[in-house]
mmCIF file of C-alpha atoms and ligand atoms in Angstrom:
data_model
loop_
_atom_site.group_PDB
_atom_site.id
_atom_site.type_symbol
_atom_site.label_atom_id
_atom_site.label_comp_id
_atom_site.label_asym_id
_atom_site.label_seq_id
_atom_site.Cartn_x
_atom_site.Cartn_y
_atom_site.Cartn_z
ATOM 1 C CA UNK A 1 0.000 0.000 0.000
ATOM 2 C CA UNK A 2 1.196 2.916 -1.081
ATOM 3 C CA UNK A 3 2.113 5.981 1.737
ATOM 4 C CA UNK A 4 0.268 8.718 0.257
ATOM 5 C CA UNK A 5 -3.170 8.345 -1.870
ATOM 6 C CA UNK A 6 -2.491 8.788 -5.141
ATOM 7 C CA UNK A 7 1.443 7.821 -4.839
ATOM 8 C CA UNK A 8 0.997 3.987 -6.051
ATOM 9 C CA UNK A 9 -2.021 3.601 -9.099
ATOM 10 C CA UNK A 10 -2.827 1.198 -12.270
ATOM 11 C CA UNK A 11 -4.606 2.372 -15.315
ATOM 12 C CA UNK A 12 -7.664 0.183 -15.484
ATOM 13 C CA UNK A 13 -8.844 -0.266 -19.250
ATOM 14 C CA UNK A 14 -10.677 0.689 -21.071
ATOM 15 C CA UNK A 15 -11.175 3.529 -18.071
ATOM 16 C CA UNK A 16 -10.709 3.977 -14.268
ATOM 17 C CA UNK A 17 -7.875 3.725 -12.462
ATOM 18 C CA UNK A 18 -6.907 1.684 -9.482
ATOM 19 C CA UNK A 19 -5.350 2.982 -6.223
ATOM 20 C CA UNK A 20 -3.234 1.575 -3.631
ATOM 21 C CA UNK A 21 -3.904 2.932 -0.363
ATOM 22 C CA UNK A 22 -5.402 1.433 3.128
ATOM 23 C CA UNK A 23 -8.186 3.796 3.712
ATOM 24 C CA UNK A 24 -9.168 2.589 7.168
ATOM 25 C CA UNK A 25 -6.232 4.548 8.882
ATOM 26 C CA UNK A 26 -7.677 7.268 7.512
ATOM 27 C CA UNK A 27 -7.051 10.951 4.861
ATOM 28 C CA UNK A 28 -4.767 13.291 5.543
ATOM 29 C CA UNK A 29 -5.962 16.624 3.565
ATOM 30 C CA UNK A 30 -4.167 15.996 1.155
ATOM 31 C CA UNK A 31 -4.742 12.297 0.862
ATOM 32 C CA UNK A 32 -8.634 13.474 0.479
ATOM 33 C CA UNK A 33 -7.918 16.455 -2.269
ATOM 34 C CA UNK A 34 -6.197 13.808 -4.435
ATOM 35 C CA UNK A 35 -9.059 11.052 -3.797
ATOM 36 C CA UNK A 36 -11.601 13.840 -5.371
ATOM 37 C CA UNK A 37 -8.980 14.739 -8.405
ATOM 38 C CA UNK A 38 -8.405 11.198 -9.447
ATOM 39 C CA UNK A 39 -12.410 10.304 -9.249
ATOM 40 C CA UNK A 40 -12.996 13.451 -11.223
ATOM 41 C CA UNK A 41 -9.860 12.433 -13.573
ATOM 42 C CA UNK A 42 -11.006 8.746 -13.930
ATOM 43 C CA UNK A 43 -14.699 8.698 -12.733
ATOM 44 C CA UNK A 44 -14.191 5.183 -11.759
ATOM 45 C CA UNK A 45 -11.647 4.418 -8.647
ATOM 46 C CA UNK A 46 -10.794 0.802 -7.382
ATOM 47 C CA UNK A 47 -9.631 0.232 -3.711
ATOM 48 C CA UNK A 48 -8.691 -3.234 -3.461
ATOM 49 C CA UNK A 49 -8.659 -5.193 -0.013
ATOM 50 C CA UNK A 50 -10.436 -2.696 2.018
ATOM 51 C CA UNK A 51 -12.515 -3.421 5.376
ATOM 52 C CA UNK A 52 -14.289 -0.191 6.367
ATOM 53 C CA UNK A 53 -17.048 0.286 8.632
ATOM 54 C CA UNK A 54 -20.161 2.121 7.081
ATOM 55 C CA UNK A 55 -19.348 5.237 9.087
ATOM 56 C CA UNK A 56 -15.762 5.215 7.670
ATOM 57 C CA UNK A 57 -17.062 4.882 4.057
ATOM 58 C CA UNK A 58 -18.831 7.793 4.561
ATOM 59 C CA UNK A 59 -15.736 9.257 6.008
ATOM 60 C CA UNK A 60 -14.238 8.487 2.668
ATOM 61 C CA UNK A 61 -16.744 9.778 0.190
ATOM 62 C CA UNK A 62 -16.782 12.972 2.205
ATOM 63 C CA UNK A 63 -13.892 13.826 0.875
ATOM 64 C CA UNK A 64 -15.109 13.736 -2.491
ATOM 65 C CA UNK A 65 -18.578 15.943 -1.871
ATOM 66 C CA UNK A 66 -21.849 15.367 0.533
ATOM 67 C CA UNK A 67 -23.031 11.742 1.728
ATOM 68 C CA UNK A 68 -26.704 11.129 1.686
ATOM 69 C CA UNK A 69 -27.031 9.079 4.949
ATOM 70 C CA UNK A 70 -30.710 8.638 4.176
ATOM 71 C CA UNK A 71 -30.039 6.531 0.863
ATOM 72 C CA UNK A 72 -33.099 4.279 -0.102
ATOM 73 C CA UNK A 73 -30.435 1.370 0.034
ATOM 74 C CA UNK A 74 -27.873 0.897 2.207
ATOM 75 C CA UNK A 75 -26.796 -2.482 1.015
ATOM 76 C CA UNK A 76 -27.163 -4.716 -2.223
ATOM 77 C CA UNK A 77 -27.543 -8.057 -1.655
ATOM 78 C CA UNK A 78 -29.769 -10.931 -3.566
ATOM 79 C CA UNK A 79 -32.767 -10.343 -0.731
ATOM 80 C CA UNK A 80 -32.225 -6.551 -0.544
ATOM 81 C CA UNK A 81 -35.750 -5.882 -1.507
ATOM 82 C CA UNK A 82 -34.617 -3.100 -3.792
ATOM 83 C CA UNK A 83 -33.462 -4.481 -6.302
ATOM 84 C CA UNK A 84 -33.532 -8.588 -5.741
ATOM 85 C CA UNK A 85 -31.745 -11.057 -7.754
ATOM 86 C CA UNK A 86 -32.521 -9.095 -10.870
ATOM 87 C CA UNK A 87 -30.834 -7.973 -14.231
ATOM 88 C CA UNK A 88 -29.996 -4.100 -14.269
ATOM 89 C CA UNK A 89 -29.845 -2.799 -17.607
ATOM 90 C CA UNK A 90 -27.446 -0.003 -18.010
ATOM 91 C CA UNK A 91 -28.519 3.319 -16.021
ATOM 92 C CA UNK A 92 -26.973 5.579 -13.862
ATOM 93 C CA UNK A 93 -28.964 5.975 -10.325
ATOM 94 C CA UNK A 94 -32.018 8.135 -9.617
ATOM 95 C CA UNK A 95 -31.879 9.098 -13.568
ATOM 96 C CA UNK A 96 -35.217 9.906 -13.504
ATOM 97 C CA UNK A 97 -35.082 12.429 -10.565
ATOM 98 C CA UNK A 98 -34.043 16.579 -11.015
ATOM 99 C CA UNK A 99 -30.916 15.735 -9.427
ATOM 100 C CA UNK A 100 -29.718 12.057 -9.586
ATOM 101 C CA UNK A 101 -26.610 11.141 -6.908
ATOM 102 C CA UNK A 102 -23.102 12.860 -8.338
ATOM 103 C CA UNK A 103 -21.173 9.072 -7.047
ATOM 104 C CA UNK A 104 -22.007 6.093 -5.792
ATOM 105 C CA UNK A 105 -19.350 3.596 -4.562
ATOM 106 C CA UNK A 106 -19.922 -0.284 -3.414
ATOM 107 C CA UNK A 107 -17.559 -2.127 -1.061
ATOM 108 C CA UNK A 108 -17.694 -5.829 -1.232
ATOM 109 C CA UNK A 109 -18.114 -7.065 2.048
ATOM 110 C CA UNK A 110 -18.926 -10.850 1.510
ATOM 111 C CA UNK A 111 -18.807 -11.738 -2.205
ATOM 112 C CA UNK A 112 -18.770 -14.840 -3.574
ATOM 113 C CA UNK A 113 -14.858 -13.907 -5.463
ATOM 114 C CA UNK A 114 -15.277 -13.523 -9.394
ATOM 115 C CA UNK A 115 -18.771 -14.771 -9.545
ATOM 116 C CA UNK A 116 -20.603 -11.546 -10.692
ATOM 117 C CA UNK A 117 -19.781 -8.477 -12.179
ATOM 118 C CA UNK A 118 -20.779 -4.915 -12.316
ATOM 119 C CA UNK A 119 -20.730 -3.333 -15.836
ATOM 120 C CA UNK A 120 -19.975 0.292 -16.430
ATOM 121 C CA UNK A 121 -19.681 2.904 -19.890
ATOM 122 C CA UNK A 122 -18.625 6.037 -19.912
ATOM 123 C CA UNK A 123 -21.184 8.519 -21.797
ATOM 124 C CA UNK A 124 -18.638 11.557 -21.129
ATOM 125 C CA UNK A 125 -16.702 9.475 -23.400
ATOM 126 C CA UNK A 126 -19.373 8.409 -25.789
ATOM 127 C CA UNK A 127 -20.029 12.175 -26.502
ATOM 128 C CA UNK A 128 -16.486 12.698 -27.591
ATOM 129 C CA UNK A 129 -16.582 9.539 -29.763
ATOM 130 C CA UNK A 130 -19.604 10.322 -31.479
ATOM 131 C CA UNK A 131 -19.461 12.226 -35.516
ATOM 132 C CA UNK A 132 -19.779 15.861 -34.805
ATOM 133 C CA UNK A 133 -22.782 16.202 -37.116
ATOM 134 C CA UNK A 134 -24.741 14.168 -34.923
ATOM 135 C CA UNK A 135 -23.242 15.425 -31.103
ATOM 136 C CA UNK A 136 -24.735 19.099 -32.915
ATOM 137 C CA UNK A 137 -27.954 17.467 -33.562
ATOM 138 C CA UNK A 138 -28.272 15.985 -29.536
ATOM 139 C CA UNK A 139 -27.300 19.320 -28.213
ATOM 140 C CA UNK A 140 -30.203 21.035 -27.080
ATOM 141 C CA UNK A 141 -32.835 18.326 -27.328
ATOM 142 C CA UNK A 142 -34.335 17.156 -24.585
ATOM 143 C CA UNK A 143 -35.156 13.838 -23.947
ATOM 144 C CA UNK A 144 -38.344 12.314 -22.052
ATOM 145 C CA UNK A 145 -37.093 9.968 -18.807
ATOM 146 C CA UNK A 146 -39.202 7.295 -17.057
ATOM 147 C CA UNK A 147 -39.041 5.826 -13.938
ATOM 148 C CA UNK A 148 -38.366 2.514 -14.427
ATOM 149 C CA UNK A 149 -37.031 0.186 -12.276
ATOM 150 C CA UNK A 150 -33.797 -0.227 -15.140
ATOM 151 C CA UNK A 151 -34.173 -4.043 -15.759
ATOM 152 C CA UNK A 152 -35.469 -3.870 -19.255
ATOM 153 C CA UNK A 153 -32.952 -4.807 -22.050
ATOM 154 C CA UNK A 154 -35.585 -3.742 -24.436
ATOM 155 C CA UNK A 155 -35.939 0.046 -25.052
ATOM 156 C CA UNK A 156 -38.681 2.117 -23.849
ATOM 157 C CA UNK A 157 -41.496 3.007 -26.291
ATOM 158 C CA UNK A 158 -42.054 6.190 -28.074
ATOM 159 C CA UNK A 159 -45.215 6.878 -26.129
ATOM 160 C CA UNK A 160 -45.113 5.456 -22.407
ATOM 161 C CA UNK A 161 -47.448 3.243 -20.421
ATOM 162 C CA UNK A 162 -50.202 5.731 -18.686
ATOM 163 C CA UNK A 163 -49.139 6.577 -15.192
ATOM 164 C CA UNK A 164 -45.545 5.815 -15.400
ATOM 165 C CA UNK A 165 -43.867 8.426 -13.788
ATOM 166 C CA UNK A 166 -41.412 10.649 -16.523
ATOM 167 C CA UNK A 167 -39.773 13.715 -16.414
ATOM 168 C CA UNK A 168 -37.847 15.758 -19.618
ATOM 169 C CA UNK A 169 -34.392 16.338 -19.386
ATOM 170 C CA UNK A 170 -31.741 17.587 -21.690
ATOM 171 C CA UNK A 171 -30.053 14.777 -23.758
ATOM 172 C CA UNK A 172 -26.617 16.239 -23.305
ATOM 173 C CA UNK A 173 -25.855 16.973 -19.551
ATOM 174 C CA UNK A 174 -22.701 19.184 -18.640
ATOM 175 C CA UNK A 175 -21.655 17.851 -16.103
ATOM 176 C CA UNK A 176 -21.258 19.927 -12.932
ATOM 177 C CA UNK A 177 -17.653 19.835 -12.025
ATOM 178 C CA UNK A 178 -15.501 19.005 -14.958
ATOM 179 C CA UNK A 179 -17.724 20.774 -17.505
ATOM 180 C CA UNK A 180 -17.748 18.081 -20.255
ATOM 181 C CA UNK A 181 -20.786 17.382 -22.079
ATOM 182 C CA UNK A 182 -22.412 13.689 -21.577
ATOM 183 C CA UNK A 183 -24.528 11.455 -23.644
ATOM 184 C CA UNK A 184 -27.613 11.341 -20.601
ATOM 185 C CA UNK A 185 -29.576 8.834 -22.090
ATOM 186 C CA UNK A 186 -29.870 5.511 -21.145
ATOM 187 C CA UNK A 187 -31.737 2.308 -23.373
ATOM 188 C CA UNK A 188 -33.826 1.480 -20.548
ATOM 189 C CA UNK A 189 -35.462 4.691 -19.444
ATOM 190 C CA UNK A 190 -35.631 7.356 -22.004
ATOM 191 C CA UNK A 191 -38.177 6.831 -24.318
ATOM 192 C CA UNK A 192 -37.878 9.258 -27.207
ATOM 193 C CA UNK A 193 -36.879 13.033 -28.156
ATOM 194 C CA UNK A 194 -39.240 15.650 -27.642
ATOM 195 C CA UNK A 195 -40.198 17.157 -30.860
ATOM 196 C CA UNK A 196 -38.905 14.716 -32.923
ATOM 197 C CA UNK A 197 -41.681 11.828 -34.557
ATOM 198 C CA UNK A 198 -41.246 8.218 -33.883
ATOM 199 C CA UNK A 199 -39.135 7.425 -36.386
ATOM 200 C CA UNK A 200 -36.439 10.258 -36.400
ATOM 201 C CA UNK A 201 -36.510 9.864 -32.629
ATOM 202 C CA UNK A 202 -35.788 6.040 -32.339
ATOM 203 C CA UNK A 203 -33.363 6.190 -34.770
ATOM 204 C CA UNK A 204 -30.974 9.085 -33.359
ATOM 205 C CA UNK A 205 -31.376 7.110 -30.188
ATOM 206 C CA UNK A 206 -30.285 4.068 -31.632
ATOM 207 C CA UNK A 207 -27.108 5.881 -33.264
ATOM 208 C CA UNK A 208 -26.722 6.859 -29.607
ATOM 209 C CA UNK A 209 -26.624 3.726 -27.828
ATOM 210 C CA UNK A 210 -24.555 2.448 -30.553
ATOM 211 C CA UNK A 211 -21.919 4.968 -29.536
ATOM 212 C CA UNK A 212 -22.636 4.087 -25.706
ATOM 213 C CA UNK A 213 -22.858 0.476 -25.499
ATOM 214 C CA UNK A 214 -20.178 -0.580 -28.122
ATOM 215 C CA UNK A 215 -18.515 -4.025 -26.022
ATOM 216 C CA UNK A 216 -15.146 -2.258 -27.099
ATOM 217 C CA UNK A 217 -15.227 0.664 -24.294
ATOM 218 C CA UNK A 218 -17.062 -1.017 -21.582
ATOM 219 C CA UNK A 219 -15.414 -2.144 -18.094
ATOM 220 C CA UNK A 220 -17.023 -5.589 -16.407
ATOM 221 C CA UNK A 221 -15.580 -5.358 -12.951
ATOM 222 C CA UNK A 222 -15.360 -8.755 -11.210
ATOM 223 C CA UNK A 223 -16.284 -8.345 -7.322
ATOM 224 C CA UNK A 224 -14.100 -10.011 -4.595
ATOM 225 C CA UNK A 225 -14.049 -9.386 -0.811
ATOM 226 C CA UNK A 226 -12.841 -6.081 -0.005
ATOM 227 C CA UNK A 227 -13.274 -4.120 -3.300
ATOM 228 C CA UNK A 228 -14.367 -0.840 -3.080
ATOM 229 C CA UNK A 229 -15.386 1.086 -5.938
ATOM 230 C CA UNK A 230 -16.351 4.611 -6.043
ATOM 231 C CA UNK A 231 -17.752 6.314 -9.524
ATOM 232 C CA UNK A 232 -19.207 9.234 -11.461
ATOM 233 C CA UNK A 233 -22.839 8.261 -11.194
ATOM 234 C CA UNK A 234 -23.332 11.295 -14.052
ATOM 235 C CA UNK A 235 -20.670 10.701 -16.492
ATOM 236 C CA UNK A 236 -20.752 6.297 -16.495
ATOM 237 C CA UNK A 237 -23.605 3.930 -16.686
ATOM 238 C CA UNK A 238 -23.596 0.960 -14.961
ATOM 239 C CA UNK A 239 -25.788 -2.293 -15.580
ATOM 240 C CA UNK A 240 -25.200 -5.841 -14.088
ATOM 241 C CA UNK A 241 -26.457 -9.402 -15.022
ATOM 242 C CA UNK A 242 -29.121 -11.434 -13.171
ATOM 243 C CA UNK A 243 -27.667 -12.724 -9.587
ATOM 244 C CA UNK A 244 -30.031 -15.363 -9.571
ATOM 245 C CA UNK A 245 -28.505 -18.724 -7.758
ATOM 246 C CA UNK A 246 -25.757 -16.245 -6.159
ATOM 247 C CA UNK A 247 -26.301 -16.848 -2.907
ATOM 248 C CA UNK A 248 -22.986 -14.650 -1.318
ATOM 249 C CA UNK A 249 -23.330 -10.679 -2.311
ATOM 250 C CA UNK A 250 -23.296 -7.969 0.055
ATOM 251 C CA UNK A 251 -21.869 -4.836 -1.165
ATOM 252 C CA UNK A 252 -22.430 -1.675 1.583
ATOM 253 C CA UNK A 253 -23.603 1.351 -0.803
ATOM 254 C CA UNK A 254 -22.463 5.243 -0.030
ATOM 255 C CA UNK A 255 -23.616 7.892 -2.056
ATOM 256 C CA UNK A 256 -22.174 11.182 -2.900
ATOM 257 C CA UNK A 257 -25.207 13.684 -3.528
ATOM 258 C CA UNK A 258 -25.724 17.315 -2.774
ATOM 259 C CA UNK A 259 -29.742 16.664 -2.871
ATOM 260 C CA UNK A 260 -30.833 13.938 -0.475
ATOM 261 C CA UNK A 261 -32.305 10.920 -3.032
ATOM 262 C CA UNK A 262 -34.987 9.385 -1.361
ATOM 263 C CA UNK A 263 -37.150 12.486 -1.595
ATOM 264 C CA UNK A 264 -37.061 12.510 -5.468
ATOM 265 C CA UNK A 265 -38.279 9.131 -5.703
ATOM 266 C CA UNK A 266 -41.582 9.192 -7.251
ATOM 267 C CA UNK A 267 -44.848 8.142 -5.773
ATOM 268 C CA UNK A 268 -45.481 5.693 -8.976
ATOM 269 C CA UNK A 269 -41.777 4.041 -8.995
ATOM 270 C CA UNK A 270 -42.068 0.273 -9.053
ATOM 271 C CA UNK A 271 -38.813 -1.874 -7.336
ATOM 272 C CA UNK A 272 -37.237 -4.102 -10.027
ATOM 273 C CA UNK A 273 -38.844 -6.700 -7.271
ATOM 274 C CA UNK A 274 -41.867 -5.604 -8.468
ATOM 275 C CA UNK A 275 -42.014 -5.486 -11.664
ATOM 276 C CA UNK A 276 -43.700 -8.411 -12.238
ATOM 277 C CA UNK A 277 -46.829 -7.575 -10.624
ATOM 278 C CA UNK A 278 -45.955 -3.924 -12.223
ATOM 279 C CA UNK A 279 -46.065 -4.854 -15.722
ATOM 280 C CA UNK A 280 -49.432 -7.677 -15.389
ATOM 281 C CA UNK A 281 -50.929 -4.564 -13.742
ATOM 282 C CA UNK A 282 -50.213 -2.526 -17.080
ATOM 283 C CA UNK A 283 -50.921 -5.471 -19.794
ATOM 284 C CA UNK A 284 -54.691 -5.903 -18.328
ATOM 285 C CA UNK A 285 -55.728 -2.594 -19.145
HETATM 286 FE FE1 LIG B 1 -27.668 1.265 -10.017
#
């Protein structure tokens, strides 16, 4: 482990960076100013072999910007209620609320090692890769969310179920702190472009999720005991595969957000362990 935070990293491809450093004995100032330039740098840290209380992971995070220590869910595990045992399709959290968490990081407290994986893209970096005719074209539009519970694979239709919760939002955010323009859509939960017709609208958004899901620029990360990761919940997405059968998965959740989460939830949002009922409830009428 390295002396000082920042003093002893690994480039992590195809993005994010790992950093060798205890954090249980705790940041000096300095340690903590670096912390917050490297996740701003790499949006995507990696703390390997770390065993910190939930107190001290706030601790951590702190360093970075405000905790919200009245998160809808403290921990992720296969009975969590939350989210269950199900696929995530790629999202970034609270997408659908005015003002979705800046970070989120996950320590792996008891894992089952290199059984399941989290999946992450970066959509800072999808703006930058996509042809400048078309990043002109996004800029400006806005883009109709929904609050789904992000387990559908499938896109979203043009027109949305009646009473699903959605909100508009720009299709290009800038992001807050570093200033560079992201791709904020996501397959799962924006269903179309306001003002454009069905057709022009799904495909622009297909040209988009071309840019942000291609295989070649997306990170699995493969959980084991004691990994923490922290990321930009703004600039990646993040998606993982069905944990159904896993039986060992409990990964304490800390979330860096200036406005507290829970309160943005919205009355109509259904828990992926829900869905089920959710979506018979929408097919019979
Ligand atoms: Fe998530």
């Amino acid at each position: 482990m390295g002396q000082r935070l920042g003093a002893d990293t690994a480039r992590i491809e195809p993005f994010g960076l790992e950093v060798r450093f205890d954090l249980s004995r705790g940041l000096t100032p300095d340690d903590g100013a670096a912390l917050k330039d490297l996740f701003y740098r790499h949006k995507l840290l990696l703390f390997r072999d770390q065993n910190l209380t939930r107190d001290q992971q706030f601790g951590v995070l702190e360093h970075i910007g405000p905790v919200d220590r009245a998160s809808p869910l403290d921990y992720v595990t296969p009975d969590d209620d939350v989210l269950g045992t199900r696929h995530l399709a790629f999202h970034s959290d609270m997408h659908f609320a005015p003002f979705p968490a800046e970070g989120v990081s996950l320590l792996a407290l008891d894992v089952e090692a290199d059984a399941t994986y989290t999946a992450f893209v970066d959509a800072a970096a999808a703006y930058r890769r996509l042809p400048a005719e078309l990043a002109r074209r996004i800029d400006g539009l806005r883009s109709v969310r929904a609050a789904t519970p992000g387990v559908y694979e499938d896109e979203l239709p043009y027109d949305l179920p009646e009473g699903m919760h959605s909100m508009q939002r720009d299709a290009v955010m800038i992001h807050p702190v570093t200033q560079e323009p992201i791709v904020y859509v996501a397959r799962c939960s924006t269903s179309r472009l306001v003002g454009l017709d069905r057709e022009e609208s799904t495909a622009l958004l297909h040209n988009l999720y071309d840019t942000i899901y291609d295989e070649a620029h997306m990170l699995k990360h493969w959980w084991r005991d004691g990994d923490l990761l922290i990321w930009d919940n703004l600039a990646l997405q993040h998606a993982r595969p069905s944990i159904e059968g896993v039986t060992r998965r409990k990964l304490q959740r800390v979330t860096i957000a200036t406005h507290e989460q829970s309160s943005q939830i919205p009355a109509s949002y259904v828990s992926p362990v829900d869905v089920d009922s959710w979506q018979v409830k929408e097919d019979a009428k």
